[in-house]
N, CA, C and O atoms as a Tripos MOL2 file, in Angstrom:
@<TRIPOS>MOLECULE
protein
  300   299    75     0     0
PROTEIN
NO_CHARGES

@<TRIPOS>ATOM
      1 N          -6.1430   -5.7720  -16.3160 N.3       1 UNK1
      2 CA         -4.7760   -6.6270  -16.3720 C.3       1 UNK1
      3 C          -3.4620   -5.7370  -15.9580 C.2       1 UNK1
      4 O          -3.3760   -4.5350  -16.2070 O.2       1 UNK1
      5 N          -2.7640   -6.2660  -15.4960 N.am      2 UNK2
      6 CA         -1.0790   -5.9560  -15.2540 C.3       2 UNK2
      7 C          -0.4040   -6.2850  -16.1820 C.2       2 UNK2
      8 O          -0.7010   -7.2890  -16.8300 O.2       2 UNK2
      9 N           0.9170   -5.3530  -16.5510 N.am      3 UNK3
     10 CA          1.7250   -6.1040  -17.1360 C.3       3 UNK3
     11 C           2.3190   -7.1130  -17.3030 C.2       3 UNK3
     12 O           3.1420   -7.0220  -18.2130 O.2       3 UNK3
     13 N           2.2740   -8.0650  -16.8200 N.am      4 UNK4
     14 CA          2.7580   -9.2940  -16.8490 C.3       4 UNK4
     15 C           1.4870  -10.3250  -16.1100 C.2       4 UNK4
     16 O           1.1200  -10.3100  -14.9350 O.2       4 UNK4
     17 N           0.9800  -11.2040  -17.2560 N.am      5 UNK5
     18 CA          0.2040  -11.7210  -17.0760 C.3       5 UNK5
     19 C           0.3250  -12.3940  -15.9090 C.2       5 UNK5
     20 O          -0.7430  -12.7450  -15.4070 O.2       5 UNK5
     21 N           1.4810  -12.7210  -15.2380 N.am      6 UNK6
     22 CA          1.3310  -13.3900  -13.9290 C.3       6 UNK6
     23 C           0.9680  -12.7400  -12.4890 C.2       6 UNK6
     24 O           0.8010  -13.2210  -11.3680 O.2       6 UNK6
     25 N           0.9100  -11.1150  -13.1540 N.am      7 UNK7
     26 CA          0.9170  -10.4550  -11.9460 C.3       7 UNK7
     27 C          -0.7240  -10.0860  -11.6520 C.2       7 UNK7
     28 O          -1.1740   -9.4960  -10.6700 O.2       7 UNK7
     29 N          -1.4730  -10.6300  -12.8300 N.am      8 UNK8
     30 CA         -2.5840  -10.0530  -13.0280 C.3       8 UNK8
     31 C          -3.6900  -10.2710  -11.5140 C.2       8 UNK8
     32 O          -4.3240   -9.4000  -10.9180 O.2       8 UNK8
     33 N          -3.6080  -11.6240  -11.2540 N.am      9 UNK9
     34 CA         -4.3680  -12.1890  -10.0840 C.3       9 UNK9
     35 C          -3.7770  -11.1980   -8.8420 C.2       9 UNK9
     36 O          -4.6560  -10.6370   -8.1880 O.2       9 UNK9
     37 N          -2.4200  -10.9360   -8.4670 N.am     10 UNK10
     38 CA         -2.2180  -10.0020   -7.2970 C.3      10 UNK10
     39 C          -2.3450   -8.6710   -7.4810 C.2      10 UNK10
     40 O          -2.2150   -7.8040   -6.6170 O.2      10 UNK10
     41 N          -2.6660   -8.4890   -8.9100 N.am     11 UNK11
     42 CA         -3.0370   -6.9600   -8.6590 C.3      11 UNK11
     43 C          -4.5600   -6.8160   -8.5720 C.2      11 UNK11
     44 O          -5.0670   -5.8560   -7.9910 O.2      11 UNK11
     45 N          -5.2300   -7.7060   -9.1110 N.am     12 UNK12
     46 CA         -6.8630   -8.0760   -8.5340 C.3      12 UNK12
     47 C          -7.1010   -7.7760   -6.9170 C.2      12 UNK12
     48 O          -7.8630   -6.9420   -6.4270 O.2      12 UNK12
     49 N          -6.1380   -8.7940   -6.1730 N.am     13 UNK13
     50 CA         -6.3600   -8.8680   -4.9600 C.3      13 UNK13
     51 C          -5.7360   -7.5840   -4.0080 C.2      13 UNK13
     52 O          -6.1850   -7.1270   -2.9560 O.2      13 UNK13
     53 N          -4.7230   -7.2500   -4.6630 N.am     14 UNK14
     54 CA         -4.4000   -5.4790   -4.1030 C.3      14 UNK14
     55 C          -5.3750   -4.5790   -4.1310 C.2      14 UNK14
     56 O          -5.7440   -3.7920   -3.2600 O.2      14 UNK14
     57 N          -5.9870   -4.8760   -5.8490 N.am     15 UNK15
     58 CA         -7.1300   -3.4100   -5.4930 C.3      15 UNK15
     59 C          -8.3270   -3.6430   -4.6540 C.2      15 UNK15
     60 O          -8.6490   -2.6890   -3.9460 O.2      15 UNK15
     61 N          -9.1630   -4.8680   -4.5740 N.am     16 UNK16
     62 CA         -9.8140   -5.0910   -3.7690 C.3      16 UNK16
     63 C          -9.5930   -4.8300   -2.4900 C.2      16 UNK16
     64 O         -10.4370   -4.3570   -1.7280 O.2      16 UNK16
     65 N          -8.2370   -5.1820   -2.1450 N.am     17 UNK17
     66 CA         -7.6720   -4.6950   -0.4990 C.3      17 UNK17
     67 C          -7.8290   -3.0760   -0.5950 C.2      17 UNK17
     68 O          -8.3550   -2.3660    0.2620 O.2      17 UNK17
     69 N          -7.2630   -2.6560   -1.8150 N.am     18 UNK18
     70 CA         -7.6450   -1.1800   -1.0440 C.3      18 UNK18
     71 C          -8.5380   -0.5060   -1.3340 C.2      18 UNK18
     72 O          -8.6860    0.6010   -0.8170 O.2      18 UNK18
     73 N          -9.3020   -0.9590   -2.1670 N.am     19 UNK19
     74 CA        -10.8810   -0.2730   -2.2550 C.3      19 UNK19
     75 C         -11.7200   -0.3580   -1.2860 C.2      19 UNK19
     76 O         -12.4420    0.5660   -0.9120 O.2      19 UNK19
     77 N         -11.6730   -1.7600   -0.6910 N.am     20 UNK20
     78 CA        -12.0200   -2.3350    0.2280 C.3      20 UNK20
     79 C         -11.8130   -1.1100    1.7710 C.2      20 UNK20
     80 O         -12.7360   -0.5380    2.3500 O.2      20 UNK20
     81 N         -10.4860   -1.0260    2.0590 N.am     21 UNK21
     82 CA         -9.8540   -0.4760    3.0940 C.3      21 UNK21
     83 C         -10.4600    0.7880    3.0830 C.2      21 UNK21
     84 O         -11.0740    1.2700    4.0350 O.2      21 UNK21
     85 N         -10.1700    1.6420    1.3290 N.am     22 UNK22
     86 CA        -10.6560    2.7540    1.5970 C.3      22 UNK22
     87 C         -11.9950    3.6150    1.6600 C.2      22 UNK22
     88 O         -12.2880    4.7880    1.8880 O.2      22 UNK22
     89 N         -12.7490    2.2730    1.2980 N.am     23 UNK23
     90 CA        -14.3240    2.4550    1.4850 C.3      23 UNK23
     91 C         -14.5040    2.4030    2.7270 C.2      23 UNK23
     92 O         -15.2890    3.2760    3.0950 O.2      23 UNK23
     93 N         -13.9540    1.4820    3.8930 N.am     24 UNK24
     94 CA        -14.5590    0.6900    4.8800 C.3      24 UNK24
     95 C         -14.1030    1.7850    5.7160 C.2      24 UNK24
     96 O         -14.9130    2.5650    6.2150 O.2      24 UNK24
     97 N         -12.5500    1.9130    5.9410 N.am     25 UNK25
     98 CA        -11.9710    2.5600    6.8150 C.3      25 UNK25
     99 C         -11.6200    4.3230    6.5970 C.2      25 UNK25
    100 O         -12.0750    5.2600    7.2540 O.2      25 UNK25
    101 N         -10.5960    4.3570    5.3670 N.am     26 UNK26
    102 CA        -10.4780    5.5880    5.6310 C.3      26 UNK26
    103 C         -11.3180    6.6990    5.0110 C.2      26 UNK26
    104 O         -10.9000    7.8570    5.0260 O.2      26 UNK26
    105 N         -12.3450    6.4170    4.5330 N.am     27 UNK27
    106 CA        -13.7010    7.4890    4.0340 C.3      27 UNK27
    107 C         -14.3050    7.9160    5.5140 C.2      27 UNK27
    108 O         -15.0630    8.8800    5.6210 O.2      27 UNK27
    109 N         -13.8630    7.0340    6.7510 N.am     28 UNK28
    110 CA        -14.9600    6.7860    7.8720 C.3      28 UNK28
    111 C         -13.6830    7.7010    8.4290 C.2      28 UNK28
    112 O         -14.3630    8.5620    8.9870 O.2      28 UNK28
    113 N         -12.5850    8.0320    8.6200 N.am     29 UNK29
    114 CA        -11.7290    8.5280    9.1670 C.3      29 UNK29
    115 C         -10.6480    7.7300    9.7210 C.2      29 UNK29
    116 O          -9.7980    8.3510   10.3580 O.2      29 UNK29
    117 N         -10.5360    6.6570    9.6190 N.am     30 UNK30
    118 CA        -10.0930    5.3350   10.0890 C.3      30 UNK30
    119 C          -8.4260    5.3470    9.2170 C.2      30 UNK30
    120 O          -8.1410    4.2240    8.8010 O.2      30 UNK30
    121 N          -7.6600    6.1260    8.9990 N.am     31 UNK31
    122 CA         -6.4100    5.7180    8.5020 C.3      31 UNK31
    123 C          -5.2990    5.2120    8.7230 C.2      31 UNK31
    124 O          -4.4250    5.1240    7.8610 O.2      31 UNK31
    125 N          -5.1700    4.7650   10.0460 N.am     32 UNK32
    126 CA         -4.2690    4.2940   10.3630 C.3      32 UNK32
    127 C          -4.2170    2.4210   10.1920 C.2      32 UNK32
    128 O          -5.1310    1.6030   10.3010 O.2      32 UNK32
    129 N          -2.4890    2.1980    9.8330 N.am     33 UNK33
    130 CA         -2.3470    1.0840    9.4830 C.3      33 UNK33
    131 C          -2.5410    0.9230    7.7460 C.2      33 UNK33
    132 O          -3.0230    1.6600    6.8860 O.2      33 UNK33
    133 N          -1.9100   -0.4170    7.7280 N.am     34 UNK34
    134 CA         -1.6790   -0.3220    6.0530 C.3      34 UNK34
    135 C          -1.7490   -2.1270    5.7010 C.2      34 UNK34
    136 O          -0.8100   -2.9110    5.5680 O.2      34 UNK34
    137 N          -3.3290   -2.3920    5.6160 N.am     35 UNK35
    138 CA         -3.7320   -3.6730    5.4890 C.3      35 UNK35
    139 C          -3.4080   -4.0270    4.1860 C.2      35 UNK35
    140 O          -3.5760   -5.2440    4.1090 O.2      35 UNK35
    141 N          -3.0230   -3.5760    3.1120 N.am     36 UNK36
    142 CA         -2.4290   -3.9830    1.7860 C.3      36 UNK36
    143 C          -1.7220   -4.1410    1.4300 C.2      36 UNK36
    144 O          -1.5280   -4.7180    0.3600 O.2      36 UNK36
    145 N          -0.4150   -3.3730    2.7060 N.am     37 UNK37
    146 CA          0.7580   -3.9520    2.1970 C.3      37 UNK37
    147 C           1.7710   -4.8210    1.5410 C.2      37 UNK37
    148 O           2.4050   -4.8980    0.4890 O.2      37 UNK37
    149 N           1.6790   -5.1790    2.2000 N.am     38 UNK38
    150 CA          2.0020   -6.8240    1.8850 C.3      38 UNK38
    151 C           1.7050   -7.2400    0.5690 C.2      38 UNK38
    152 O           2.5270   -7.8290   -0.1330 O.2      38 UNK38
    153 N           0.5490   -6.9510    0.2060 N.am     39 UNK39
    154 CA         -0.1840   -7.6520   -1.1550 C.3      39 UNK39
    155 C           0.7230   -6.6990   -2.2090 C.2      39 UNK39
    156 O           1.1030   -7.1210   -3.3010 O.2      39 UNK39
    157 N           1.0110   -5.3290   -1.6970 N.am     40 UNK40
    158 CA          1.1000   -4.2400   -2.4710 C.3      40 UNK40
    159 C           2.6480   -4.7900   -2.8690 C.2      40 UNK40
    160 O           2.9710   -4.6870   -4.0520 O.2      40 UNK40
    161 N           3.6420   -5.3880   -1.8850 N.am     41 UNK41
    162 CA          5.2340   -5.1910   -2.0150 C.3      41 UNK41
    163 C           4.8370   -7.0790   -3.2350 C.2      41 UNK41
    164 O           5.4200   -7.3800   -4.2760 O.2      41 UNK41
    165 N           3.9950   -7.6920   -2.6970 N.am     42 UNK42
    166 CA          4.3450   -9.1130   -3.7930 C.3      42 UNK42
    167 C           3.8520   -8.8930   -5.2090 C.2      42 UNK42
    168 O           4.1380   -9.5580   -6.2050 O.2      42 UNK42
    169 N           2.7820   -7.4680   -5.0840 N.am     43 UNK43
    170 CA          2.7020   -7.1070   -6.5670 C.3      43 UNK43
    171 C           3.6060   -6.1440   -7.3650 C.2      43 UNK43
    172 O           3.8140   -6.0380   -8.5740 O.2      43 UNK43
    173 N           3.9290   -5.6810   -6.6200 N.am     44 UNK44
    174 CA          5.5650   -4.8090   -7.2450 C.3      44 UNK44
    175 C           6.3300   -5.2900   -7.4780 C.2      44 UNK44
    176 O           6.9030   -4.6920   -8.3890 O.2      44 UNK44
    177 N           7.0080   -6.4750   -7.1010 N.am     45 UNK45
    178 CA          7.9190   -7.5080   -7.0360 C.3      45 UNK45
    179 C           7.4310   -7.7900   -8.3750 C.2      45 UNK45
    180 O           8.1150   -7.3210   -9.2850 O.2      45 UNK45
    181 N           6.1110   -8.6360   -8.7840 N.am     46 UNK46
    182 CA          5.8160   -9.3530   -9.7520 C.3      46 UNK46
    183 C           6.1830   -8.5290  -10.8100 C.2      46 UNK46
    184 O           6.8940   -8.8960  -11.7460 O.2      46 UNK46
    185 N           5.5620   -7.0840  -10.6300 N.am     47 UNK47
    186 CA          5.7450   -6.5200  -12.0410 C.3      47 UNK47
    187 C           7.1770   -5.9000  -12.3080 C.2      47 UNK47
    188 O           7.5360   -5.5220  -13.4230 O.2      47 UNK47
    189 N           7.9320   -5.8370  -11.2040 N.am     48 UNK48
    190 CA          9.3050   -5.3930  -12.0440 C.3      48 UNK48
    191 C           9.9370   -6.8440  -12.2420 C.2      48 UNK48
    192 O          11.1540   -6.7490  -12.4000 O.2      48 UNK48
    193 N           9.5440   -7.9670  -12.2760 N.am     49 UNK49
    194 CA         10.1720   -9.1060  -12.9830 C.3      49 UNK49
    195 C           9.4930   -9.2420  -13.7870 C.2      49 UNK49
    196 O           9.7320  -10.3670  -14.2250 O.2      49 UNK49
    197 N           8.3440   -8.5910  -14.6050 N.am     50 UNK50
    198 CA          7.8430   -8.4400  -15.8270 C.3      50 UNK50
    199 C           7.8410   -7.5710  -16.6130 C.2      50 UNK50
    200 O           7.2340   -7.5810  -17.6840 O.2      50 UNK50
    201 N           8.7620   -6.3960  -16.0300 N.am     51 UNK51
    202 CA          9.4540   -5.5130  -16.9480 C.3      51 UNK51
    203 C          10.6810   -6.0990  -17.4610 C.2      51 UNK51
    204 O          10.9160   -6.3510  -18.6430 O.2      51 UNK51
    205 N          11.7190   -6.3640  -16.0940 N.am     52 UNK52
    206 CA         12.5690   -6.8430  -16.7440 C.3      52 UNK52
    207 C          13.0340   -8.1510  -17.9670 C.2      52 UNK52
    208 O          14.0350   -8.2770  -18.6730 O.2      52 UNK52
    209 N          11.7660   -9.0020  -17.7980 N.am     53 UNK53
    210 CA         11.7670  -10.1020  -18.6860 C.3      53 UNK53
    211 C          11.1710   -9.3950  -20.1420 C.2      53 UNK53
    212 O          11.6880   -9.9010  -21.1380 O.2      53 UNK53
    213 N          10.4510   -8.6170  -20.3470 N.am     54 UNK54
    214 CA          9.8920   -8.2690  -21.2570 C.3      54 UNK54
    215 C          10.9830   -7.0320  -22.1070 C.2      54 UNK54
    216 O          10.8960   -6.6910  -23.2870 O.2      54 UNK54
    217 N          11.7340   -6.6610  -21.3280 N.am     55 UNK55
    218 CA         12.5080   -5.8270  -21.4420 C.3      55 UNK55
    219 C          12.0990   -4.1710  -21.9590 C.2      55 UNK55
    220 O          12.6050   -3.7060  -22.9800 O.2      55 UNK55
    221 N          11.1220   -3.3760  -21.1030 N.am     56 UNK56
    222 CA         10.7460   -2.8180  -21.1830 C.3      56 UNK56
    223 C          11.9090   -1.4340  -20.5160 C.2      56 UNK56
    224 O          12.4550   -1.4620  -19.4130 O.2      56 UNK56
    225 N          12.0150   -0.5210  -21.3750 N.am     57 UNK57
    226 CA         13.0910    0.6070  -20.7290 C.3      57 UNK57
    227 C          11.9630    1.4970  -19.7780 C.2      57 UNK57
    228 O          10.9060    1.9690  -20.1970 O.2      57 UNK57
    229 N          12.4850    1.5840  -18.4120 N.am     58 UNK58
    230 CA         12.2230    2.4200  -17.6350 C.3      58 UNK58
    231 C          13.4710    3.4830  -16.8880 C.2      58 UNK58
    232 O          13.7010    3.8180  -15.7250 O.2      58 UNK58
    233 N          14.0750    3.7790  -18.1620 N.am     59 UNK59
    234 CA         15.1690    4.6970  -17.4120 C.3      59 UNK59
    235 C          14.4970    5.9620  -16.9960 C.2      59 UNK59
    236 O          13.5750    6.3810  -17.6960 O.2      59 UNK59
    237 N          14.8260    6.5470  -16.0360 N.am     60 UNK60
    238 CA         14.4850    7.9700  -15.6230 C.3      60 UNK60
    239 C          13.2970    7.7920  -14.8700 C.2      60 UNK60
    240 O          12.8250    8.8330  -14.4120 O.2      60 UNK60
    241 N          12.6380    6.6420  -14.6030 N.am     61 UNK61
    242 CA         11.3640    6.6070  -14.0240 C.3      61 UNK61
    243 C          11.8820    5.7180  -12.3130 C.2      61 UNK61
    244 O          12.7120    4.8790  -11.9630 O.2      61 UNK61
    245 N          10.5950    6.6990  -11.5530 N.am     62 UNK62
    246 CA         11.1140    6.1860  -10.2230 C.3      62 UNK62
    247 C          10.2570    5.9550   -9.0810 C.2      62 UNK62
    248 O          10.3790    6.1800   -7.8770 O.2      62 UNK62
    249 N           9.1810    5.3420   -9.9420 N.am     63 UNK63
    250 CA          7.7580    4.8750   -9.4090 C.3      63 UNK63
    251 C           7.8330    3.4320   -8.9230 C.2      63 UNK63
    252 O           6.8280    2.7360   -8.7780 O.2      63 UNK63
    253 N           9.3280    2.9330   -8.6300 N.am     64 UNK64
    254 CA          9.1940    1.6490   -8.2760 C.3      64 UNK64
    255 C          10.6900    2.2280   -6.7400 C.2      64 UNK64
    256 O          11.4800    1.4350   -6.2280 O.2      64 UNK64
    257 N          10.6380    3.0560   -6.5640 N.am     65 UNK65
    258 CA         11.5250    3.5690   -5.6950 C.3      65 UNK65
    259 C          12.8500    4.2700   -6.0070 C.2      65 UNK65
    260 O          13.1490    4.2490   -7.2000 O.2      65 UNK65
    261 N          13.6690    4.8600   -5.2180 N.am     66 UNK66
    262 CA         14.8550    5.6070   -5.8300 C.3      66 UNK66
    263 C          15.9200    4.7180   -6.5460 C.2      66 UNK66
    264 O          16.1200    3.5390   -6.2540 O.2      66 UNK66
    265 N          16.6530    5.4930   -7.6240 N.am     67 UNK67
    266 CA         17.4930    4.8440   -8.0970 C.3      67 UNK67
    267 C          18.4870    4.5280   -7.3500 C.2      67 UNK67
    268 O          18.7180    5.1380   -6.3060 O.2      67 UNK67
    269 N          19.3310    3.3750   -7.8440 N.am     68 UNK68
    270 CA         20.6050    3.3200   -7.1430 C.3      68 UNK68
    271 C          21.4150    4.3270   -7.2490 C.2      68 UNK68
    272 O          21.7350    4.7220   -8.3710 O.2      68 UNK68
    273 N          21.9540    4.9990   -5.9740 N.am     69 UNK69
    274 CA         23.6530    5.9270   -5.9650 C.3      69 UNK69
    275 C          22.9850    7.1470   -5.5830 C.2      69 UNK69
    276 O          23.7550    8.0210   -5.1810 O.2      69 UNK69
    277 N          21.4150    7.5250   -5.6050 N.am     70 UNK70
    278 CA         20.8810    8.6740   -5.0750 C.3      70 UNK70
    279 C          20.9070    8.6810   -3.9670 C.2      70 UNK70
    280 O          20.8140    7.5990   -3.3880 O.2      70 UNK70
    281 N          21.0350    9.8390   -3.2470 N.am     71 UNK71
    282 CA         21.3510    9.8750   -1.7480 C.3      71 UNK71
    283 C          19.7500   11.0050   -1.4070 C.2      71 UNK71
    284 O          19.4430   11.6920   -2.3820 O.2      71 UNK71
    285 N          19.2260   11.0980   -0.6840 N.am     72 UNK72
    286 CA         18.6470   12.0740    0.2710 C.3      72 UNK72
    287 C          19.2940   13.1810    0.6070 C.2      72 UNK72
    288 O          20.4350   13.1640    1.0680 O.2      72 UNK72
    289 N          18.4720   14.4540    0.3600 N.am     73 UNK73
    290 CA         19.1240   15.5270    0.9450 C.3      73 UNK73
    291 C          18.4700   15.9040    2.0600 C.2      73 UNK73
    292 O          17.2430   16.0030    2.0530 O.2      73 UNK73
    293 N          19.4400   16.2410    3.4960 N.am     74 UNK74
    294 CA         18.8460   16.3370    4.5650 C.3      74 UNK74
    295 C          19.1400   17.6920    4.5860 C.2      74 UNK74
    296 O          20.0430   18.0770    3.8430 O.2      74 UNK74
    297 N          18.3030   18.8490    5.5970 N.am     75 UNK75
    298 CA         18.7120   19.9500    5.8570 C.3      75 UNK75
    299 C          18.7740   19.8180    7.4560 C.2      75 UNK75
    300 O          19.1580   20.7670    8.1390 O.2      75 UNK75
@<TRIPOS>BOND
     1     1     2 1
     2     2     3 1
     3     3     4 2
     4     3     5 am
     5     5     6 1
     6     6     7 1
     7     7     8 2
     8     7     9 am
     9     9    10 1
    10    10    11 1
    11    11    12 2
    12    11    13 am
    13    13    14 1
    14    14    15 1
    15    15    16 2
    16    15    17 am
    17    17    18 1
    18    18    19 1
    19    19    20 2
    20    19    21 am
    21    21    22 1
    22    22    23 1
    23    23    24 2
    24    23    25 am
    25    25    26 1
    26    26    27 1
    27    27    28 2
    28    27    29 am
    29    29    30 1
    30    30    31 1
    31    31    32 2
    32    31    33 am
    33    33    34 1
    34    34    35 1
    35    35    36 2
    36    35    37 am
    37    37    38 1
    38    38    39 1
    39    39    40 2
    40    39    41 am
    41    41    42 1
    42    42    43 1
    43    43    44 2
    44    43    45 am
    45    45    46 1
    46    46    47 1
    47    47    48 2
    48    47    49 am
    49    49    50 1
    50    50    51 1
    51    51    52 2
    52    51    53 am
    53    53    54 1
    54    54    55 1
    55    55    56 2
    56    55    57 am
    57    57    58 1
    58    58    59 1
    59    59    60 2
    60    59    61 am
    61    61    62 1
    62    62    63 1
    63    63    64 2
    64    63    65 am
    65    65    66 1
    66    66    67 1
    67    67    68 2
    68    67    69 am
    69    69    70 1
    70    70    71 1
    71    71    72 2
    72    71    73 am
    73    73    74 1
    74    74    75 1
    75    75    76 2
    76    75    77 am
    77    77    78 1
    78    78    79 1
    79    79    80 2
    80    79    81 am
    81    81    82 1
    82    82    83 1
    83    83    84 2
    84    83    85 am
    85    85    86 1
    86    86    87 1
    87    87    88 2
    88    87    89 am
    89    89    90 1
    90    90    91 1
    91    91    92 2
    92    91    93 am
    93    93    94 1
    94    94    95 1
    95    95    96 2
    96    95    97 am
    97    97    98 1
    98    98    99 1
    99    99   100 2
   100    99   101 am
   101   101   102 1
   102   102   103 1
   103   103   104 2
   104   103   105 am
   105   105   106 1
   106   106   107 1
   107   107   108 2
   108   107   109 am
   109   109   110 1
   110   110   111 1
   111   111   112 2
   112   111   113 am
   113   113   114 1
   114   114   115 1
   115   115   116 2
   116   115   117 am
   117   117   118 1
   118   118   119 1
   119   119   120 2
   120   119   121 am
   121   121   122 1
   122   122   123 1
   123   123   124 2
   124   123   125 am
   125   125   126 1
   126   126   127 1
   127   127   128 2
   128   127   129 am
   129   129   130 1
   130   130   131 1
   131   131   132 2
   132   131   133 am
   133   133   134 1
   134   134   135 1
   135   135   136 2
   136   135   137 am
   137   137   138 1
   138   138   139 1
   139   139   140 2
   140   139   141 am
   141   141   142 1
   142   142   143 1
   143   143   144 2
   144   143   145 am
   145   145   146 1
   146   146   147 1
   147   147   148 2
   148   147   149 am
   149   149   150 1
   150   150   151 1
   151   151   152 2
   152   151   153 am
   153   153   154 1
   154   154   155 1
   155   155   156 2
   156   155   157 am
   157   157   158 1
   158   158   159 1
   159   159   160 2
   160   159   161 am
   161   161   162 1
   162   162   163 1
   163   163   164 2
   164   163   165 am
   165   165   166 1
   166   166   167 1
   167   167   168 2
   168   167   169 am
   169   169   170 1
   170   170   171 1
   171   171   172 2
   172   171   173 am
   173   173   174 1
   174   174   175 1
   175   175   176 2
   176   175   177 am
   177   177   178 1
   178   178   179 1
   179   179   180 2
   180   179   181 am
   181   181   182 1
   182   182   183 1
   183   183   184 2
   184   183   185 am
   185   185   186 1
   186   186   187 1
   187   187   188 2
   188   187   189 am
   189   189   190 1
   190   190   191 1
   191   191   192 2
   192   191   193 am
   193   193   194 1
   194   194   195 1
   195   195   196 2
   196   195   197 am
   197   197   198 1
   198   198   199 1
   199   199   200 2
   200   199   201 am
   201   201   202 1
   202   202   203 1
   203   203   204 2
   204   203   205 am
   205   205   206 1
   206   206   207 1
   207   207   208 2
   208   207   209 am
   209   209   210 1
   210   210   211 1
   211   211   212 2
   212   211   213 am
   213   213   214 1
   214   214   215 1
   215   215   216 2
   216   215   217 am
   217   217   218 1
   218   218   219 1
   219   219   220 2
   220   219   221 am
   221   221   222 1
   222   222   223 1
   223   223   224 2
   224   223   225 am
   225   225   226 1
   226   226   227 1
   227   227   228 2
   228   227   229 am
   229   229   230 1
   230   230   231 1
   231   231   232 2
   232   231   233 am
   233   233   234 1
   234   234   235 1
   235   235   236 2
   236   235   237 am
   237   237   238 1
   238   238   239 1
   239   239   240 2
   240   239   241 am
   241   241   242 1
   242   242   243 1
   243   243   244 2
   244   243   245 am
   245   245   246 1
   246   246   247 1
   247   247   248 2
   248   247   249 am
   249   249   250 1
   250   250   251 1
   251   251   252 2
   252   251   253 am
   253   253   254 1
   254   254   255 1
   255   255   256 2
   256   255   257 am
   257   257   258 1
   258   258   259 1
   259   259   260 2
   260   259   261 am
   261   261   262 1
   262   262   263 1
   263   263   264 2
   264   263   265 am
   265   265   266 1
   266   266   267 1
   267   267   268 2
   268   267   269 am
   269   269   270 1
   270   270   271 1
   271   271   272 2
   272   271   273 am
   273   273   274 1
   274   274   275 1
   275   275   276 2
   276   275   277 am
   277   277   278 1
   278   278   279 1
   279   279   280 2
   280   279   281 am
   281   281   282 1
   282   282   283 1
   283   283   284 2
   284   283   285 am
   285   285   286 1
   286   286   287 1
   287   287   288 2
   288   287   289 am
   289   289   290 1
   290   290   291 1
   291   291   292 2
   292   291   293 am
   293   293   294 1
   294   294   295 1
   295   295   296 2
   296   295   297 am
   297   297   298 1
   298   298   299 1
   299   299   300 2
@<TRIPOS>SUBSTRUCTURE
     1 UNK1         2 RESIDUE 1 A UNK
     2 UNK2         6 RESIDUE 1 A UNK
     3 UNK3        10 RESIDUE 1 A UNK
     4 UNK4        14 RESIDUE 1 A UNK
     5 UNK5        18 RESIDUE 1 A UNK
     6 UNK6        22 RESIDUE 1 A UNK
     7 UNK7        26 RESIDUE 1 A UNK
     8 UNK8        30 RESIDUE 1 A UNK
     9 UNK9        34 RESIDUE 1 A UNK
    10 UNK10       38 RESIDUE 1 A UNK
    11 UNK11       42 RESIDUE 1 A UNK
    12 UNK12       46 RESIDUE 1 A UNK
    13 UNK13       50 RESIDUE 1 A UNK
    14 UNK14       54 RESIDUE 1 A UNK
    15 UNK15       58 RESIDUE 1 A UNK
    16 UNK16       62 RESIDUE 1 A UNK
    17 UNK17       66 RESIDUE 1 A UNK
    18 UNK18       70 RESIDUE 1 A UNK
    19 UNK19       74 RESIDUE 1 A UNK
    20 UNK20       78 RESIDUE 1 A UNK
    21 UNK21       82 RESIDUE 1 A UNK
    22 UNK22       86 RESIDUE 1 A UNK
    23 UNK23       90 RESIDUE 1 A UNK
    24 UNK24       94 RESIDUE 1 A UNK
    25 UNK25       98 RESIDUE 1 A UNK
    26 UNK26      102 RESIDUE 1 A UNK
    27 UNK27      106 RESIDUE 1 A UNK
    28 UNK28      110 RESIDUE 1 A UNK
    29 UNK29      114 RESIDUE 1 A UNK
    30 UNK30      118 RESIDUE 1 A UNK
    31 UNK31      122 RESIDUE 1 A UNK
    32 UNK32      126 RESIDUE 1 A UNK
    33 UNK33      130 RESIDUE 1 A UNK
    34 UNK34      134 RESIDUE 1 A UNK
    35 UNK35      138 RESIDUE 1 A UNK
    36 UNK36      142 RESIDUE 1 A UNK
    37 UNK37      146 RESIDUE 1 A UNK
    38 UNK38      150 RESIDUE 1 A UNK
    39 UNK39      154 RESIDUE 1 A UNK
    40 UNK40      158 RESIDUE 1 A UNK
    41 UNK41      162 RESIDUE 1 A UNK
    42 UNK42      166 RESIDUE 1 A UNK
    43 UNK43      170 RESIDUE 1 A UNK
    44 UNK44      174 RESIDUE 1 A UNK
    45 UNK45      178 RESIDUE 1 A UNK
    46 UNK46      182 RESIDUE 1 A UNK
    47 UNK47      186 RESIDUE 1 A UNK
    48 UNK48      190 RESIDUE 1 A UNK
    49 UNK49      194 RESIDUE 1 A UNK
    50 UNK50      198 RESIDUE 1 A UNK
    51 UNK51      202 RESIDUE 1 A UNK
    52 UNK52      206 RESIDUE 1 A UNK
    53 UNK53      210 RESIDUE 1 A UNK
    54 UNK54      214 RESIDUE 1 A UNK
    55 UNK55      218 RESIDUE 1 A UNK
    56 UNK56      222 RESIDUE 1 A UNK
    57 UNK57      226 RESIDUE 1 A UNK
    58 UNK58      230 RESIDUE 1 A UNK
    59 UNK59      234 RESIDUE 1 A UNK
    60 UNK60      238 RESIDUE 1 A UNK
    61 UNK61      242 RESIDUE 1 A UNK
    62 UNK62      246 RESIDUE 1 A UNK
    63 UNK63      250 RESIDUE 1 A UNK
    64 UNK64      254 RESIDUE 1 A UNK
    65 UNK65      258 RESIDUE 1 A UNK
    66 UNK66      262 RESIDUE 1 A UNK
    67 UNK67      266 RESIDUE 1 A UNK
    68 UNK68      270 RESIDUE 1 A UNK
    69 UNK69      274 RESIDUE 1 A UNK
    70 UNK70      278 RESIDUE 1 A UNK
    71 UNK71      282 RESIDUE 1 A UNK
    72 UNK72      286 RESIDUE 1 A UNK
    73 UNK73      290 RESIDUE 1 A UNK
    74 UNK74      294 RESIDUE 1 A UNK
    75 UNK75      298 RESIDUE 1 A UNK
């Protein structure tokens, strides 16, 4: 299950897509493309909403992308 009940079905869809891609393409050397990217984005947005609604503290975590105000160091 997902952090938000409303997100559980999206998680299952993404997991199925990823597992199918991993087994049928990636492990056979076909790593091009991102067939599950849109599903992941929908799931990610759902989880972000659920975290806000449940008021789960996530300070200091960057698993959902870089924090606002951070800049990338370029060399």
